[in-house]
Each structure stands twice: as C-alpha cells, then as structure tokens.
Short mmCIF file of C-alpha atoms in Angstrom, two decimals:
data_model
loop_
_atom_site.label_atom_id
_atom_site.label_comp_id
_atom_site.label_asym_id
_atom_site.label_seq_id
_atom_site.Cartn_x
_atom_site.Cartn_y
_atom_site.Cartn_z
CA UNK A 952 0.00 0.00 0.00
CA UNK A 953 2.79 2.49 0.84
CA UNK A 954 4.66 1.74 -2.28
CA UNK A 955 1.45 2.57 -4.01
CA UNK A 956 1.22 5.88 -3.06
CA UNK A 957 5.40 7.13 -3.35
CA UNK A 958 4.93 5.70 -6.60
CA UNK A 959 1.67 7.70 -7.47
CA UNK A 960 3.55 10.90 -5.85
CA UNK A 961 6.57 10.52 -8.45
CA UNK A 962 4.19 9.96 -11.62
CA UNK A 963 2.77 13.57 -10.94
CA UNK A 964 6.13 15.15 -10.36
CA UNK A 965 7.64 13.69 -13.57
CA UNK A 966 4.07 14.88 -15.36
CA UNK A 967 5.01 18.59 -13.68
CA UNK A 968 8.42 18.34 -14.94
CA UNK A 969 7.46 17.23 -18.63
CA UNK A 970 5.02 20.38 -18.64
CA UNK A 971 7.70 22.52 -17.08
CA UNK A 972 10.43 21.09 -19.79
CA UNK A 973 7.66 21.90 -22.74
CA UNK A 974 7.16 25.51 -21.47
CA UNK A 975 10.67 25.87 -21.49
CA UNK A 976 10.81 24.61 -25.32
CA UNK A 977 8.41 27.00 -26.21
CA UNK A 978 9.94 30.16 -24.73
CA UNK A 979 13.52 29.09 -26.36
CA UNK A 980 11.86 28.84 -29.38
CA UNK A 981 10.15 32.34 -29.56
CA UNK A 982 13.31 33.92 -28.26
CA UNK A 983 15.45 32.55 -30.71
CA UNK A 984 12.73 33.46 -33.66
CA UNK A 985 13.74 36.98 -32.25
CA UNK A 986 16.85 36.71 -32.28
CA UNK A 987 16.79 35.62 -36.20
CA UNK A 988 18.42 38.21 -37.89
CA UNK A 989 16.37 40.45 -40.75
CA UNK A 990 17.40 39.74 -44.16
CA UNK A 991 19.08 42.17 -45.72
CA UNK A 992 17.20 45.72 -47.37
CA UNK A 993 16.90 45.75 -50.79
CA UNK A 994 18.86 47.94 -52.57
CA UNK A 995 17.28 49.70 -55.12
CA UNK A 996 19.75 51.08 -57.30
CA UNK A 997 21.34 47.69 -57.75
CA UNK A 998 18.27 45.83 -58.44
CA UNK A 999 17.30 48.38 -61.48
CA UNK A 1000 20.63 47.57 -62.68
CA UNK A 1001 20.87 44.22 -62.84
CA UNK A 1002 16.99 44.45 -64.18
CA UNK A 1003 18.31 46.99 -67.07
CA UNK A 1004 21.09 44.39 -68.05
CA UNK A 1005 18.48 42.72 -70.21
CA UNK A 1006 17.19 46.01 -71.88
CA UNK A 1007 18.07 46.30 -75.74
CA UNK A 1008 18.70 50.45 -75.94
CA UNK A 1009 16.89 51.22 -79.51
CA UNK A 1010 18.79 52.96 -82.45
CA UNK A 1011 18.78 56.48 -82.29
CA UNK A 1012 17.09 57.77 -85.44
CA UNK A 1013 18.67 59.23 -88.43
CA UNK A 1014 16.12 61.94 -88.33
CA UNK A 1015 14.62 63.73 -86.07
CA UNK A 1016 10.81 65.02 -86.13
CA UNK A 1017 10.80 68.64 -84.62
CA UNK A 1018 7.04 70.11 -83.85
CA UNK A 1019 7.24 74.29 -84.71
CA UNK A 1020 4.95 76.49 -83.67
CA UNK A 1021 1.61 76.58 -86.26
CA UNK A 1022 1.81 80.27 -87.21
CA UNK A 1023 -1.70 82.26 -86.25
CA UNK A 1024 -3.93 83.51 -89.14
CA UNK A 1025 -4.82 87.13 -89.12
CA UNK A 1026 -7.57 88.15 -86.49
CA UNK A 1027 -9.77 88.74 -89.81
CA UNK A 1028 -8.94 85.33 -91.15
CA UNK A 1029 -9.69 83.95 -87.03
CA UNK A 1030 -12.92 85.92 -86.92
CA UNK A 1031 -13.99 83.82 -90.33
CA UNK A 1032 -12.69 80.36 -88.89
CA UNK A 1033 -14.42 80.60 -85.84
CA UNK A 1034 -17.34 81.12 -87.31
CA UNK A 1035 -16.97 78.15 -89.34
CA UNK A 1036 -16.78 80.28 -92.76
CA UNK A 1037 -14.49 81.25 -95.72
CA UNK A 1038 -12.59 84.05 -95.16
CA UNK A 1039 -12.59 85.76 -98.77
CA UNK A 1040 -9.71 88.32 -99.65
CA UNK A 1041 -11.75 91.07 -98.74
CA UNK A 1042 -12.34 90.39 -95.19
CA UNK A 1043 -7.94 91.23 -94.60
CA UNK A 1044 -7.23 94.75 -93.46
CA UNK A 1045 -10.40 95.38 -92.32
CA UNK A 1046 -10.87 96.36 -88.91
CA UNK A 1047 -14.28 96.85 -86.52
CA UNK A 1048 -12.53 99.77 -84.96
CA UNK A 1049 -11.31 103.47 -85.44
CA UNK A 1050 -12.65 106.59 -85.08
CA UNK A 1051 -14.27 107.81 -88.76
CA UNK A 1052 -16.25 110.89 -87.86
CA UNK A 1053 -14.39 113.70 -89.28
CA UNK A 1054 -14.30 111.54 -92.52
CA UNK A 1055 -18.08 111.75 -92.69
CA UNK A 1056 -20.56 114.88 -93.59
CA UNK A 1057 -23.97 115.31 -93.65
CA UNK A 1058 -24.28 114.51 -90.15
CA UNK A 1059 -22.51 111.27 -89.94
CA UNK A 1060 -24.97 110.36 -92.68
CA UNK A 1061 -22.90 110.59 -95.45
CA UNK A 1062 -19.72 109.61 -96.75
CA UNK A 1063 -17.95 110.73 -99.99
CA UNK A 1064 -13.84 109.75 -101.20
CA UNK A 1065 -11.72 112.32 -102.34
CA UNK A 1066 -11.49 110.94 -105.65
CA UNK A 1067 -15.54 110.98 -106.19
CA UNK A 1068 -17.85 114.20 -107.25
CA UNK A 1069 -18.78 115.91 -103.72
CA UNK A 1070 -22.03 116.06 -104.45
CA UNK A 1071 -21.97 111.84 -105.01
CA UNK A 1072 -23.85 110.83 -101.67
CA UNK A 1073 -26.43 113.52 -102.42
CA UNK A 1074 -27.37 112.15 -106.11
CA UNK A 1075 -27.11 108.48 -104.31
CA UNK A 1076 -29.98 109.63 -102.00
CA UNK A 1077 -31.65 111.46 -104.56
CA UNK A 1078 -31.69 108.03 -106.82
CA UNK A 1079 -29.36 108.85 -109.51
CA UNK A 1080 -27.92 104.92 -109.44
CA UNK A 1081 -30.92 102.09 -108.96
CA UNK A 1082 -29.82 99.61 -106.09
CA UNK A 1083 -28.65 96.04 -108.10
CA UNK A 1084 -28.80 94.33 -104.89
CA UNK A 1085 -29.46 94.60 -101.09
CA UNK A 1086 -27.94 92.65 -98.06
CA UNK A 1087 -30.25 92.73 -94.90
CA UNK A 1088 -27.63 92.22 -91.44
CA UNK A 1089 -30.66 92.29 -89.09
CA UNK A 1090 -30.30 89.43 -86.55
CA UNK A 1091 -26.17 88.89 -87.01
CA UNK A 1092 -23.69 89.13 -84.61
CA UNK A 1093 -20.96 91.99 -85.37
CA UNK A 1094 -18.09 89.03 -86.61
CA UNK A 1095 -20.96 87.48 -88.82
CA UNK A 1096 -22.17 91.06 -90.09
CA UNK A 1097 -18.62 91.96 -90.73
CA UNK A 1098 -17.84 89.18 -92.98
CA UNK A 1099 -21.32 89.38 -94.71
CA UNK A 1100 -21.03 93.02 -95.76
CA UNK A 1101 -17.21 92.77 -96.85
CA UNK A 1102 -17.86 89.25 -99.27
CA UNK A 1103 -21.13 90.68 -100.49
CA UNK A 1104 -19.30 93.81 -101.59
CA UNK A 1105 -16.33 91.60 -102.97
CA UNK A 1106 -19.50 89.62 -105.36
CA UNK A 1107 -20.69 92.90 -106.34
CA UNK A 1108 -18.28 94.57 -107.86
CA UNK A 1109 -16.98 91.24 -109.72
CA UNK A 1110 -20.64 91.51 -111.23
CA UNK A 1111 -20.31 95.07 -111.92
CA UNK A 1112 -23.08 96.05 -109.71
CA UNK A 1113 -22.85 99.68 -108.50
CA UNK A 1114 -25.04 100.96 -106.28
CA UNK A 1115 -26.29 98.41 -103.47
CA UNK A 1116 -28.44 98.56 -100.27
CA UNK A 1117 -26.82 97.44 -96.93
CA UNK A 1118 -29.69 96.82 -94.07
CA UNK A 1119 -28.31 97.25 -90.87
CA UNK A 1120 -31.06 98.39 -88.99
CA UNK A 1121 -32.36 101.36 -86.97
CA UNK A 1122 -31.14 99.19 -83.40
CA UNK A 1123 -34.27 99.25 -81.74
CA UNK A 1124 -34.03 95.08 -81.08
CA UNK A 1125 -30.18 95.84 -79.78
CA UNK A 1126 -29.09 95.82 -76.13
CA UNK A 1127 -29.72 98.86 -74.93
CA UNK A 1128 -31.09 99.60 -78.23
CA UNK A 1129 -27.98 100.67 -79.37
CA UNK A 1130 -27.47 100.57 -82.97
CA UNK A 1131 -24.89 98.62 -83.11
CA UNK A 1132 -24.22 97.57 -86.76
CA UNK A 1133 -25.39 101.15 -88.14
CA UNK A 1134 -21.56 102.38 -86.65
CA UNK A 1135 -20.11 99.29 -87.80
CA UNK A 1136 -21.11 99.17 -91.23
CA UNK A 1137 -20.14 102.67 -92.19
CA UNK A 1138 -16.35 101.83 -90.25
CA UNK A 1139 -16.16 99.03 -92.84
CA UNK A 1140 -17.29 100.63 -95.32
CA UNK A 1141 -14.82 103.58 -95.38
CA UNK A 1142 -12.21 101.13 -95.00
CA UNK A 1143 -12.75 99.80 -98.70
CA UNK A 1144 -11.35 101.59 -101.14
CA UNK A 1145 -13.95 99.87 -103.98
CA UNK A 1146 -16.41 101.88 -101.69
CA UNK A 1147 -17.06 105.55 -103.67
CA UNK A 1148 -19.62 107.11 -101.50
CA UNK A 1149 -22.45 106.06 -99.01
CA UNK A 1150 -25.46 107.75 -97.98
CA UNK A 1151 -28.25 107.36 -95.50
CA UNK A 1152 -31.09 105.53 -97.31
CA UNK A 1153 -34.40 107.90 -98.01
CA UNK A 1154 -37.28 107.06 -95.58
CA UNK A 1155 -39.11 104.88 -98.84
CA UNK A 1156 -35.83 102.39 -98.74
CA UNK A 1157 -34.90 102.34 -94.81
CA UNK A 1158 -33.95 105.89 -93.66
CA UNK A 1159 -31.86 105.48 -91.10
CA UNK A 1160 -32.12 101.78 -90.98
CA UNK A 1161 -30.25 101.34 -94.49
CA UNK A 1162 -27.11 102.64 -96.44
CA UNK A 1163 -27.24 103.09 -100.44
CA UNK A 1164 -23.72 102.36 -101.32
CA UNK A 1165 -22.21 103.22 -104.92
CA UNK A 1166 -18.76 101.03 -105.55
CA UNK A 1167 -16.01 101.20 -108.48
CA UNK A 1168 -16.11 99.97 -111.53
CA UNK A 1169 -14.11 96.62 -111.38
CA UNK A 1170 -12.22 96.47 -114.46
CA UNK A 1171 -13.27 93.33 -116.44
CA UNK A 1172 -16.51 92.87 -114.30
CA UNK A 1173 -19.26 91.49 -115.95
CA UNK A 1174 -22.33 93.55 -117.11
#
C-alpha cells in the first residue's frame, strides 16, 4: 500500500516536470525566432541595374521630327474660322474699330472719297444709281455682319453692280437699343477703297435703318 502511493507521488512530479520542460521549449523557441536576424534591405539602385542588363537600348534615329509652332492667321482670317466660314480676300485689313467721324458729312450720314464728285452721296440719295442688290444684317452678330457686308461687296463689284443697299437696322431690337451695326457698317465701309460714296437711305428704302452704297467699276466685271 505504501509503495502505491510514493509511486503515485513521483508519476505527478515527472508529469510537472514534462510540462515545465515543454514551457521551457516554447519560450527558447520564440526567443530565438527573435533573435533571427532580418534579411538584408533591398537595394534599389542595384536591383534596377541588374533588371536593365536585359534592356536592348533602340537605335537612335537618323532623323529627327521637330514640332514648330503653327503660325496664327490674321484676327480677320480667325474671326472667319471661328465662325466656321471662308474668309474671302476682302475680309484682310479690315478692322471693326477706329474713329471715322471727321471723314463723314452730312451729319454722320454721309460719306464721300476724295477721288468721287462731292455732291456723289447727295445724287445716291436722290436716286441717280438704282440699287442692283441689297444685303439685310438684321439678326447677325458683329463678326458674322462683318464678314457678310465685306464678301457681299467683294461679289458685287466682280458683277459690276454699283449701287447696293446694306440693311443694318435702326437698333431698336439691340441691347440697350444701341445701334450697333449702323456704326459698324459705315467703319467698314470707309475702310474699302472699292467703296465711292455712301449715304443714309431715303425714308421709302430704310432711312436710317439702311445705307445706299455706290462702288467702283471693277475692271473686267461682268455687265
């Protein structure tokens, strides 16, 4: 019976020291996985190297492609574009500015070149030359206008047409109502040199809505 029991007694101590012995296992091997020293950092620079010692380098061209600046059209010609139109020669030197008031008389209503009779605008108004054809600029914006007055000019005198009515209106549907293309027109129009004389339309074809314009003869214009 006694040997019973001291042998019972040293089963559990060698079970406590088995447990104790795994514990210590365990912690020896957690310390030493600290104790593993970090692989080495990557270095950078070397890796793209030996990465670029498979890289071909390509052939350096014979010629090279060089991209120059696309040289700007005149505003004129940038006006026409944007508007999606054809510029025409006449629209070039033509400007929407400039101060023209001393170059008119009758008011502002008239305009005659040196080179023409002084009394031209008067017989213009008075009917002396029948209107061949008439461009109305109501509802156009002052680029659109601009271009439509200058090409219709440029179609009339290579027709030989001589005396034409330009509608720009009296301004009364204009912001402000401001007549804006009745200043605008006559600035073009003194800015053409096929442009003789213009006066201010009588009350039967516009009055002050309207301009009766008499051009040049083009020389070989058609009849």
């Amino acid at each position: 019976m006694r040997g019973s029991k001291v042998g019972l007694a040293d089963l559990k101590r060698l079970k406590k020291d088995l447990q104790a012995e795994r514990e210590r296992a365990a912690l020896a091997q957690r310390v030493a996985a600290l104790k593993k020293p970090e692989s080495a950092p990557v270095d950078d620079t070397a890796a793209f190297q030996r990465t670029m010692r498979s890289v071909t380098p390509l052939k350096q061209a014979a010629q090279r492609v060089e991209h120059k600046p696309v040289a700007q059209p005149a505003p004129a010609l940038r006006r026409a574009n944007a508007l999606g139109e054809t510029p025409t020669r006449a629209d070039v030197g033509v400007s929407d500015g400039g101060e023209i008031t001393h170059l008119l008389s009758e008011g502002g209503t008239a305009f005659v070149r040196s080179d023409a009779a002084p009394d031209t605008a008067r017989n213009l108004r008075r009917g002396q030359w029948r209107a061949g054809a008439e461009l109305d600029l109501h509802g156009l914006r002052v680029e659109q206008a601009r271009h439509a007055l200058l090409s219709f000019l440029d179609e009339c005198q290579e027709h030989g047409i001589r005396c034409v009515r330009i509608v720009h209106g009296k301004g009364y549907g204009s912001q402000g109502l401001e007549p804006v293309l009745k200043d605008k027109a006559r600035t073009w129009l003194v800015q053409k040199s096929e442009v003789l004389a213009f006066s201010e339309a009588p009350e039967r074809e516009g009055g002050a809505g309207a301009l009766l314009v008499l051009l040049r003869q083009a020389e070989g214009s058609r009849k």
